[in-house]
């Protein structure tokens, strides 16, 4: 069996969130519709509300002038599509933190997410609870604010129960506040580093938490939310008026905003799946392969997508949102582990078989452990393929590195 970095324990997961009727489910369906079959998905189990999406990156095989044989990903026309896990979170309504609607389910799902893509109805065609309205009737900035409040209040409920006791314990010197909060927030994908950075950014003294006012605590938790659950906005329904103007307004929220038309992306992927068009996720254009198979209505719909979405905005935005979540919000890079540094192959002779998505800052030895525990334990050195130079265990991997690892142990 191949060993993958993207096990359930290690994988960075992105949650797709939003109120009902924003196109959240359409976005998730489009994002997880496989462009082609991959022999081995890198996730052991996929639950009903989880799916396999892809990040898109230029493959290194052209740079090395070799023909690759991908195993854990796809390479189409020089583009690597690498599987990542997405969580389709329950539709959100105001009061979710109090259990309203599917609030408990929503909050249980976002606790597993490392970053969030907030699908916002940029056309303003749904009210705060997702009920349909005439386009332009609702301010999408309200949706951004209410999601912030829901997550902040959820964190507040978790912390406030024992806040006074934790504050006194921290000041007594028995243990520090970071350790106490990390324990309380365990299971929420919130790490000690997140907590430390939130206290620093909020300008609060972690050695004197009993002096924090209620406003200080709320400020801290809101800052923690932004750090531990970074979010971008997919301004959906960009094909409707006045979505384009609202996308510009959404940018004043200080989040990265990606114009998006999930419906168009789903239509293109389904057409590609049927072999009607040549299209890869994230392309800015497509070619009709079998015009004879298309009805007049289908051909017209595809041309409308090309003219109103692709030519105008450069893409449907779905793939851009996923890439931005992983590469910008989570600061991930792509590396290619190989066994034979000369042939860039594994022990089966497959060239550049695997592409791993790893956090920036990952070292050569950490990569060895990601491949297999025994390889990590027996790490001797690694070789960086471009310069053919030997590197040590503390070498920090760079994006698009091709790495061969020498180990005293071989994986089973």
mmCIF file of N, CA, C and O in Angstrom, residues 66-141:
data_model
loop_
_atom_site.group_PDB
_atom_site.id
_atom_site.type_symbol
_atom_site.label_atom_id
_atom_site.label_comp_id
_atom_site.label_asym_id
_atom_site.label_seq_id
_atom_site.Cartn_x
_atom_site.Cartn_y
_atom_site.Cartn_z
ATOM 1 N N UNK A 66 10.720 14.935 -17.883
ATOM 2 C CA UNK A 66 10.409 13.517 -17.752
ATOM 3 C C UNK A 66 8.905 13.321 -17.917
ATOM 4 O O UNK A 66 8.127 14.267 -17.793
ATOM 5 N N UNK A 67 8.512 12.091 -18.198
ATOM 6 C CA UNK A 67 7.101 11.733 -18.242
ATOM 7 C C UNK A 67 6.734 11.126 -16.900
ATOM 8 O O UNK A 67 7.327 10.129 -16.495
ATOM 9 N N UNK A 68 5.795 11.717 -16.208
ATOM 10 C CA UNK A 68 5.479 11.226 -14.867
ATOM 11 C C UNK A 68 4.408 10.140 -14.895
ATOM 12 O O UNK A 68 3.694 9.964 -15.883
ATOM 13 N N UNK A 69 4.325 9.416 -13.766
ATOM 14 C CA UNK A 69 3.325 8.358 -13.583
ATOM 15 C C UNK A 69 2.650 8.546 -12.225
ATOM 16 O O UNK A 69 2.962 7.837 -11.265
ATOM 17 N N UNK A 70 1.749 9.516 -12.100
ATOM 18 C CA UNK A 70 1.148 9.846 -10.807
ATOM 19 C C UNK A 70 0.385 8.676 -10.196
ATOM 20 O O UNK A 70 -0.260 7.902 -10.912
ATOM 21 N N UNK A 71 0.477 8.568 -8.877
ATOM 22 C CA UNK A 71 -0.252 7.539 -8.159
ATOM 23 C C UNK A 71 -1.292 8.107 -7.222
ATOM 24 O O UNK A 71 -2.445 7.679 -7.221
ATOM 25 N N UNK A 72 -0.909 9.098 -6.406
ATOM 26 C CA UNK A 72 -1.847 9.639 -5.418
ATOM 27 C C UNK A 72 -2.517 10.914 -5.889
ATOM 28 O O UNK A 72 -3.173 11.614 -5.122
ATOM 29 N N UNK A 73 -2.356 11.248 -7.162
ATOM 30 C CA UNK A 73 -2.887 12.495 -7.698
ATOM 31 C C UNK A 73 -3.036 12.322 -9.205
ATOM 32 O O UNK A 73 -2.808 11.239 -9.747
ATOM 33 N N UNK A 74 -3.405 13.404 -9.874
ATOM 34 C CA UNK A 74 -3.536 13.398 -11.326
ATOM 35 C C UNK A 74 -2.586 14.407 -11.935
ATOM 36 O O UNK A 74 -2.280 15.427 -11.317
ATOM 37 N N UNK A 75 -2.128 14.143 -13.140
ATOM 38 C CA UNK A 75 -1.405 15.143 -13.917
ATOM 39 C C UNK A 75 -2.063 15.208 -15.283
ATOM 40 O O UNK A 75 -2.043 14.230 -16.038
ATOM 41 N N UNK A 76 -2.673 16.351 -15.564
ATOM 42 C CA UNK A 76 -3.370 16.549 -16.828
ATOM 43 C C UNK A 76 -2.783 17.772 -17.519
ATOM 44 O O UNK A 76 -2.858 18.889 -17.006
ATOM 45 N N UNK A 77 -2.152 17.545 -18.663
ATOM 46 C CA UNK A 77 -1.558 18.645 -19.442
ATOM 47 C C UNK A 77 -0.620 19.499 -18.593
ATOM 48 O O UNK A 77 -0.620 20.735 -18.685
ATOM 49 N N UNK A 78 0.176 18.843 -17.746
ATOM 50 C CA UNK A 78 1.147 19.570 -16.941
ATOM 51 C C UNK A 78 0.598 20.167 -15.667
ATOM 52 O O UNK A 78 1.311 20.868 -14.952
ATOM 53 N N UNK A 79 -0.662 19.886 -15.359
ATOM 54 C CA UNK A 79 -1.283 20.402 -14.141
ATOM 55 C C UNK A 79 -1.514 19.243 -13.175
ATOM 56 O O UNK A 79 -2.160 18.249 -13.528
ATOM 57 N N UNK A 80 -0.954 19.358 -11.955
ATOM 58 C CA UNK A 80 -1.201 18.352 -10.924
ATOM 59 C C UNK A 80 -2.466 18.719 -10.166
ATOM 60 O O UNK A 80 -2.623 19.847 -9.689
ATOM 61 N N UNK A 81 -3.349 17.743 -10.037
ATOM 62 C CA UNK A 81 -4.552 17.883 -9.218
ATOM 63 C C UNK A 81 -4.390 16.919 -8.052
ATOM 64 O O UNK A 81 -4.397 15.701 -8.230
ATOM 65 N N UNK A 82 -4.204 17.486 -6.849
ATOM 66 C CA UNK A 82 -3.869 16.694 -5.664
ATOM 67 C C UNK A 82 -5.069 16.650 -4.724
ATOM 68 O O UNK A 82 -5.601 17.689 -4.342
ATOM 69 N N UNK A 83 -5.498 15.445 -4.341
ATOM 70 C CA UNK A 83 -6.682 15.335 -3.482
ATOM 71 C C UNK A 83 -6.490 15.977 -2.105
ATOM 72 O O UNK A 83 -5.431 15.853 -1.495
ATOM 73 N N UNK A 84 -7.531 16.654 -1.661
ATOM 74 C CA UNK A 84 -7.586 17.213 -0.311
ATOM 75 C C UNK A 84 -8.997 16.960 0.207
ATOM 76 O O UNK A 84 -9.925 16.705 -0.566
ATOM 77 N N UNK A 85 -9.158 17.031 1.520
ATOM 78 C CA UNK A 85 -10.463 16.722 2.100
ATOM 79 C C UNK A 85 -11.240 17.986 2.431
ATOM 80 O O UNK A 85 -10.723 18.905 3.059
ATOM 81 N N UNK A 86 -12.495 17.999 1.997
ATOM 82 C CA UNK A 86 -13.402 19.108 2.268
ATOM 83 C C UNK A 86 -14.552 18.617 3.144
ATOM 84 O O UNK A 86 -15.006 17.478 3.009
ATOM 85 N N UNK A 87 -15.007 19.482 4.045
ATOM 86 C CA UNK A 87 -16.143 19.165 4.921
ATOM 87 C C UNK A 87 -17.317 20.065 4.542
ATOM 88 O O UNK A 87 -17.188 21.291 4.534
ATOM 89 N N UNK A 88 -18.435 19.456 4.218
ATOM 90 C CA UNK A 88 -19.649 20.205 3.900
ATOM 91 C C UNK A 88 -20.413 20.419 5.202
ATOM 92 O O UNK A 88 -21.078 19.512 5.705
ATOM 93 N N UNK A 89 -20.287 21.603 5.765
ATOM 94 C CA UNK A 89 -20.902 21.883 7.067
ATOM 95 C C UNK A 89 -22.394 22.190 6.914
ATOM 96 O O UNK A 89 -22.831 22.706 5.891
ATOM 97 N N UNK A 90 -23.156 21.863 7.935
ATOM 98 C CA UNK A 90 -24.603 22.099 7.917
ATOM 99 C C UNK A 90 -24.906 23.574 7.699
ATOM 100 O O UNK A 90 -24.139 24.444 8.112
ATOM 101 N N UNK A 91 -26.029 23.858 7.034
ATOM 102 C CA UNK A 91 -26.431 25.238 6.792
ATOM 103 C C UNK A 91 -26.582 26.002 8.099
ATOM 104 O O UNK A 91 -27.128 25.480 9.073
ATOM 105 N N UNK A 92 -26.109 27.222 8.100
ATOM 106 C CA UNK A 92 -26.047 28.017 9.329
ATOM 107 C C UNK A 92 -27.163 29.057 9.374
ATOM 108 O O UNK A 92 -27.443 29.717 8.380
ATOM 109 N N UNK A 93 -27.782 29.178 10.548
ATOM 110 C CA UNK A 93 -28.766 30.241 10.770
ATOM 111 C C UNK A 93 -28.397 30.959 12.054
ATOM 112 O O UNK A 93 -27.707 30.396 12.913
ATOM 113 N N UNK A 94 -28.836 32.205 12.235
ATOM 114 C CA UNK A 94 -28.535 32.927 13.472
ATOM 115 C C UNK A 94 -29.006 32.150 14.702
ATOM 116 O O UNK A 94 -30.088 31.581 14.713
ATOM 117 N N UNK A 95 -28.170 32.132 15.730
ATOM 118 C CA UNK A 95 -28.500 31.400 16.938
ATOM 119 C C UNK A 95 -27.984 29.974 16.926
ATOM 120 O O UNK A 95 -28.328 29.180 17.814
ATOM 121 N N UNK A 96 -27.143 29.636 15.951
ATOM 122 C CA UNK A 96 -26.598 28.276 15.870
ATOM 123 C C UNK A 96 -25.847 27.916 17.148
ATOM 124 O O UNK A 96 -25.909 26.773 17.611
ATOM 125 N N UNK A 97 -25.149 28.885 17.734
ATOM 126 C CA UNK A 97 -24.367 28.596 18.943
ATOM 127 C C UNK A 97 -25.250 28.209 20.118
ATOM 128 O O UNK A 97 -24.798 27.590 21.083
ATOM 129 N N UNK A 98 -26.550 28.550 20.019
ATOM 130 C CA UNK A 98 -27.518 28.157 21.045
ATOM 131 C C UNK A 98 -28.262 26.886 20.660
ATOM 132 O O UNK A 98 -29.183 26.470 21.351
ATOM 133 N N UNK A 99 -27.851 26.279 19.524
ATOM 134 C CA UNK A 99 -28.477 25.042 19.081
ATOM 135 C C UNK A 99 -29.605 25.231 18.099
ATOM 136 O O UNK A 99 -30.281 24.273 17.724
ATOM 137 N N UNK A 100 -29.842 26.477 17.643
ATOM 138 C CA UNK A 100 -30.947 26.737 16.721
ATOM 139 C C UNK A 100 -30.650 26.117 15.358
ATOM 140 O O UNK A 100 -29.519 26.117 14.897
ATOM 141 N N UNK A 101 -31.694 25.620 14.702
ATOM 142 C CA UNK A 101 -31.514 24.974 13.405
ATOM 143 C C UNK A 101 -30.659 23.730 13.561
ATOM 144 O O UNK A 101 -30.864 22.913 14.449
ATOM 145 N N UNK A 102 -29.673 23.590 12.688
ATOM 146 C CA UNK A 102 -28.706 22.491 12.789
ATOM 147 C C UNK A 102 -27.427 22.991 13.437
ATOM 148 O O UNK A 102 -26.335 22.534 13.118
ATOM 149 N N UNK A 103 -27.594 23.938 14.355
ATOM 150 C CA UNK A 103 -26.441 24.592 14.957
ATOM 151 C C UNK A 103 -25.445 23.649 15.597
ATOM 152 O O UNK A 103 -24.237 23.786 15.397
ATOM 153 N N UNK A 104 -25.925 22.681 16.362
ATOM 154 C CA UNK A 104 -25.008 21.764 17.026
ATOM 155 C C UNK A 104 -24.219 20.944 16.015
ATOM 156 O O UNK A 104 -23.026 20.690 16.191
ATOM 157 N N UNK A 105 -24.905 20.527 14.942
ATOM 158 C CA UNK A 105 -24.220 19.760 13.893
ATOM 159 C C UNK A 105 -23.191 20.636 13.185
ATOM 160 O O UNK A 105 -22.071 20.217 12.920
ATOM 161 N N UNK A 106 -23.586 21.883 12.888
ATOM 162 C CA UNK A 106 -22.672 22.812 12.216
ATOM 163 C C UNK A 106 -21.402 23.008 13.038
ATOM 164 O O UNK A 106 -20.287 22.913 12.525
ATOM 165 N N UNK A 107 -21.559 23.279 14.314
ATOM 166 C CA UNK A 107 -20.407 23.552 15.168
ATOM 167 C C UNK A 107 -19.548 22.305 15.368
ATOM 168 O O UNK A 107 -18.327 22.393 15.478
ATOM 169 N N UNK A 108 -20.173 21.142 15.385
ATOM 170 C CA UNK A 108 -19.411 19.907 15.501
ATOM 171 C C UNK A 108 -18.554 19.692 14.258
ATOM 172 O O UNK A 108 -17.459 19.156 14.339
ATOM 173 N N UNK A 109 -19.069 20.129 13.114
ATOM 174 C CA UNK A 109 -18.327 19.941 11.866
ATOM 175 C C UNK A 109 -17.193 20.948 11.705
ATOM 176 O O UNK A 109 -16.109 20.593 11.239
ATOM 177 N N UNK A 110 -17.420 22.207 12.104
ATOM 178 C CA UNK A 110 -16.335 23.174 11.909
ATOM 179 C C UNK A 110 -15.203 22.973 12.911
ATOM 180 O O UNK A 110 -14.090 23.441 12.686
ATOM 181 N N UNK A 111 -15.465 22.240 14.006
ATOM 182 C CA UNK A 111 -14.378 21.989 14.953
ATOM 183 C C UNK A 111 -13.276 21.171 14.288
ATOM 184 O O UNK A 111 -12.121 21.237 14.667
ATOM 185 N N UNK A 112 -13.624 20.400 13.243
ATOM 186 C CA UNK A 112 -12.647 19.555 12.563
ATOM 187 C C UNK A 112 -11.907 20.311 11.461
ATOM 188 O O UNK A 112 -10.901 19.825 10.940
ATOM 189 N N UNK A 113 -12.420 21.478 11.084
ATOM 190 C CA UNK A 113 -11.848 22.213 9.955
ATOM 191 C C UNK A 113 -10.685 23.092 10.399
ATOM 192 O O UNK A 113 -10.711 23.706 11.458
ATOM 193 N N UNK A 114 -9.661 23.146 9.556
ATOM 194 C CA UNK A 114 -8.502 24.000 9.829
ATOM 195 C C UNK A 114 -8.660 25.377 9.197
ATOM 196 O O UNK A 114 -7.994 26.331 9.592
ATOM 197 N N UNK A 115 -9.508 25.478 8.188
ATOM 198 C CA UNK A 115 -9.806 26.757 7.533
ATOM 199 C C UNK A 115 -11.221 26.661 6.983
ATOM 200 O O UNK A 115 -11.788 25.573 6.848
ATOM 201 N N UNK A 116 -11.803 27.827 6.681
ATOM 202 C CA UNK A 116 -13.195 27.872 6.237
ATOM 203 C C UNK A 116 -13.320 28.637 4.925
ATOM 204 O O UNK A 116 -12.685 29.674 4.738
ATOM 205 N N UNK A 117 -14.150 28.103 4.033
ATOM 206 C CA UNK A 117 -14.585 28.846 2.845
ATOM 207 C C UNK A 117 -16.044 29.203 3.087
ATOM 208 O O UNK A 117 -16.911 28.326 3.151
ATOM 209 N N UNK A 118 -16.308 30.491 3.260
ATOM 210 C CA UNK A 118 -17.665 30.956 3.545
ATOM 211 C C UNK A 118 -18.346 31.294 2.220
ATOM 212 O O UNK A 118 -17.955 32.244 1.538
ATOM 213 N N UNK A 119 -19.347 30.499 1.858
ATOM 214 C CA UNK A 119 -20.093 30.744 0.624
ATOM 215 C C UNK A 119 -21.155 31.799 0.909
ATOM 216 O O UNK A 119 -22.110 31.561 1.666
ATOM 217 N N UNK A 120 -20.982 32.955 0.318
ATOM 218 C CA UNK A 120 -21.887 34.087 0.539
ATOM 219 C C UNK A 120 -22.666 34.366 -0.742
ATOM 220 O O UNK A 120 -22.091 34.368 -1.834
ATOM 221 N N UNK A 121 -23.950 34.572 -0.601
ATOM 222 C CA UNK A 121 -24.792 34.955 -1.739
ATOM 223 C C UNK A 121 -24.502 36.415 -2.069
ATOM 224 O O UNK A 121 -25.078 37.328 -1.490
ATOM 225 N N UNK A 122 -23.571 36.609 -3.015
ATOM 226 C CA UNK A 122 -23.153 37.976 -3.352
ATOM 227 C C UNK A 122 -24.248 38.756 -4.061
ATOM 228 O O UNK A 122 -24.185 39.987 -4.133
ATOM 229 N N UNK A 123 -25.244 38.055 -4.592
ATOM 230 C CA UNK A 123 -26.335 38.742 -5.278
ATOM 231 C C UNK A 123 -27.353 39.316 -4.298
ATOM 232 O O UNK A 123 -28.241 40.072 -4.690
ATOM 233 N N UNK A 124 -27.225 38.966 -3.002
ATOM 234 C CA UNK A 124 -28.176 39.470 -2.009
ATOM 235 C C UNK A 124 -29.584 38.978 -2.261
ATOM 236 O O UNK A 124 -30.558 39.699 -2.026
ATOM 237 N N UNK A 125 -29.710 37.711 -2.738
ATOM 238 C CA UNK A 125 -31.019 37.153 -3.097
ATOM 239 C C UNK A 125 -31.585 36.235 -2.025
ATOM 240 O O UNK A 125 -32.541 35.500 -2.286
ATOM 241 N N UNK A 126 -31.005 36.269 -0.822
ATOM 242 C CA UNK A 126 -31.501 35.467 0.303
ATOM 243 C C UNK A 126 -31.358 36.276 1.580
ATOM 244 O O UNK A 126 -30.390 37.013 1.748
ATOM 245 N N UNK A 127 -32.314 36.114 2.484
ATOM 246 C CA UNK A 127 -32.230 36.863 3.731
ATOM 247 C C UNK A 127 -31.271 36.171 4.695
ATOM 248 O O UNK A 127 -30.630 35.177 4.354
ATOM 249 N N UNK A 128 -31.184 36.664 5.923
ATOM 250 C CA UNK A 128 -30.192 36.175 6.876
ATOM 251 C C UNK A 128 -30.393 34.702 7.218
ATOM 252 O O UNK A 128 -29.453 34.013 7.626
ATOM 253 N N UNK A 129 -31.604 34.182 7.027
ATOM 254 C CA UNK A 129 -31.873 32.774 7.304
ATOM 255 C C UNK A 129 -31.897 31.925 6.040
ATOM 256 O O UNK A 129 -32.184 30.728 6.093
ATOM 257 N N UNK A 130 -31.619 32.539 4.893
ATOM 258 C CA UNK A 130 -31.557 31.788 3.655
ATOM 259 C C UNK A 130 -32.842 31.747 2.858
ATOM 260 O O UNK A 130 -32.929 31.030 1.858
ATOM 261 N N UNK A 131 -33.843 32.517 3.256
ATOM 262 C CA UNK A 131 -35.095 32.547 2.497
ATOM 263 C C UNK A 131 -34.908 33.393 1.247
ATOM 264 O O UNK A 131 -34.262 34.440 1.282
ATOM 265 N N UNK A 132 -35.481 32.924 0.145
ATOM 266 C CA UNK A 132 -35.276 33.568 -1.151
ATOM 267 C C UNK A 132 -35.920 34.947 -1.216
ATOM 268 O O UNK A 132 -37.034 35.160 -0.729
ATOM 269 N N UNK A 133 -35.174 35.871 -1.817
ATOM 270 C CA UNK A 133 -35.625 37.251 -2.003
ATOM 271 C C UNK A 133 -35.307 37.682 -3.432
ATOM 272 O O UNK A 133 -34.606 36.980 -4.172
ATOM 273 N N UNK A 134 -35.757 38.846 -3.789
ATOM 274 C CA UNK A 134 -35.366 39.443 -5.056
ATOM 275 C C UNK A 134 -33.896 39.833 -4.965
ATOM 276 O O UNK A 134 -33.450 40.387 -3.954
ATOM 277 N N UNK A 135 -33.087 39.531 -6.006
ATOM 278 C CA UNK A 135 -31.667 39.907 -5.964
ATOM 279 C C UNK A 135 -31.484 41.384 -5.616
ATOM 280 O O UNK A 135 -32.215 42.246 -6.104
ATOM 281 N N UNK A 136 -30.527 41.642 -4.729
ATOM 282 C CA UNK A 136 -30.250 43.009 -4.295
ATOM 283 C C UNK A 136 -31.001 43.415 -3.054
ATOM 284 O O UNK A 136 -30.816 44.529 -2.541
ATOM 285 N N UNK A 137 -31.847 42.517 -2.505
ATOM 286 C CA UNK A 137 -32.668 42.867 -1.343
ATOM 287 C C UNK A 137 -31.941 42.727 -0.017
ATOM 288 O O UNK A 137 -32.379 43.272 0.996
ATOM 289 N N UNK A 138 -30.838 41.983 0.006
ATOM 290 C CA UNK A 138 -30.140 41.710 1.269
ATOM 291 C C UNK A 138 -28.681 42.126 1.166
ATOM 292 O O UNK A 138 -28.058 42.001 0.108
ATOM 293 N N UNK A 139 -28.136 42.617 2.259
ATOM 294 C CA UNK A 139 -26.736 43.030 2.302
ATOM 295 C C UNK A 139 -25.869 41.823 2.683
ATOM 296 O O UNK A 139 -25.941 41.346 3.825
ATOM 297 N N UNK A 140 -25.035 41.303 1.769
ATOM 298 C CA UNK A 140 -24.226 40.118 2.080
ATOM 299 C C UNK A 140 -23.199 40.348 3.187
ATOM 300 O O UNK A 140 -22.734 39.385 3.798
ATOM 301 N N UNK A 141 -22.871 41.594 3.471
ATOM 302 C CA UNK A 141 -21.949 41.864 4.575
ATOM 303 C C UNK A 141 -22.543 41.429 5.917
ATOM 304 O O UNK A 141 -21.807 41.073 6.839
#
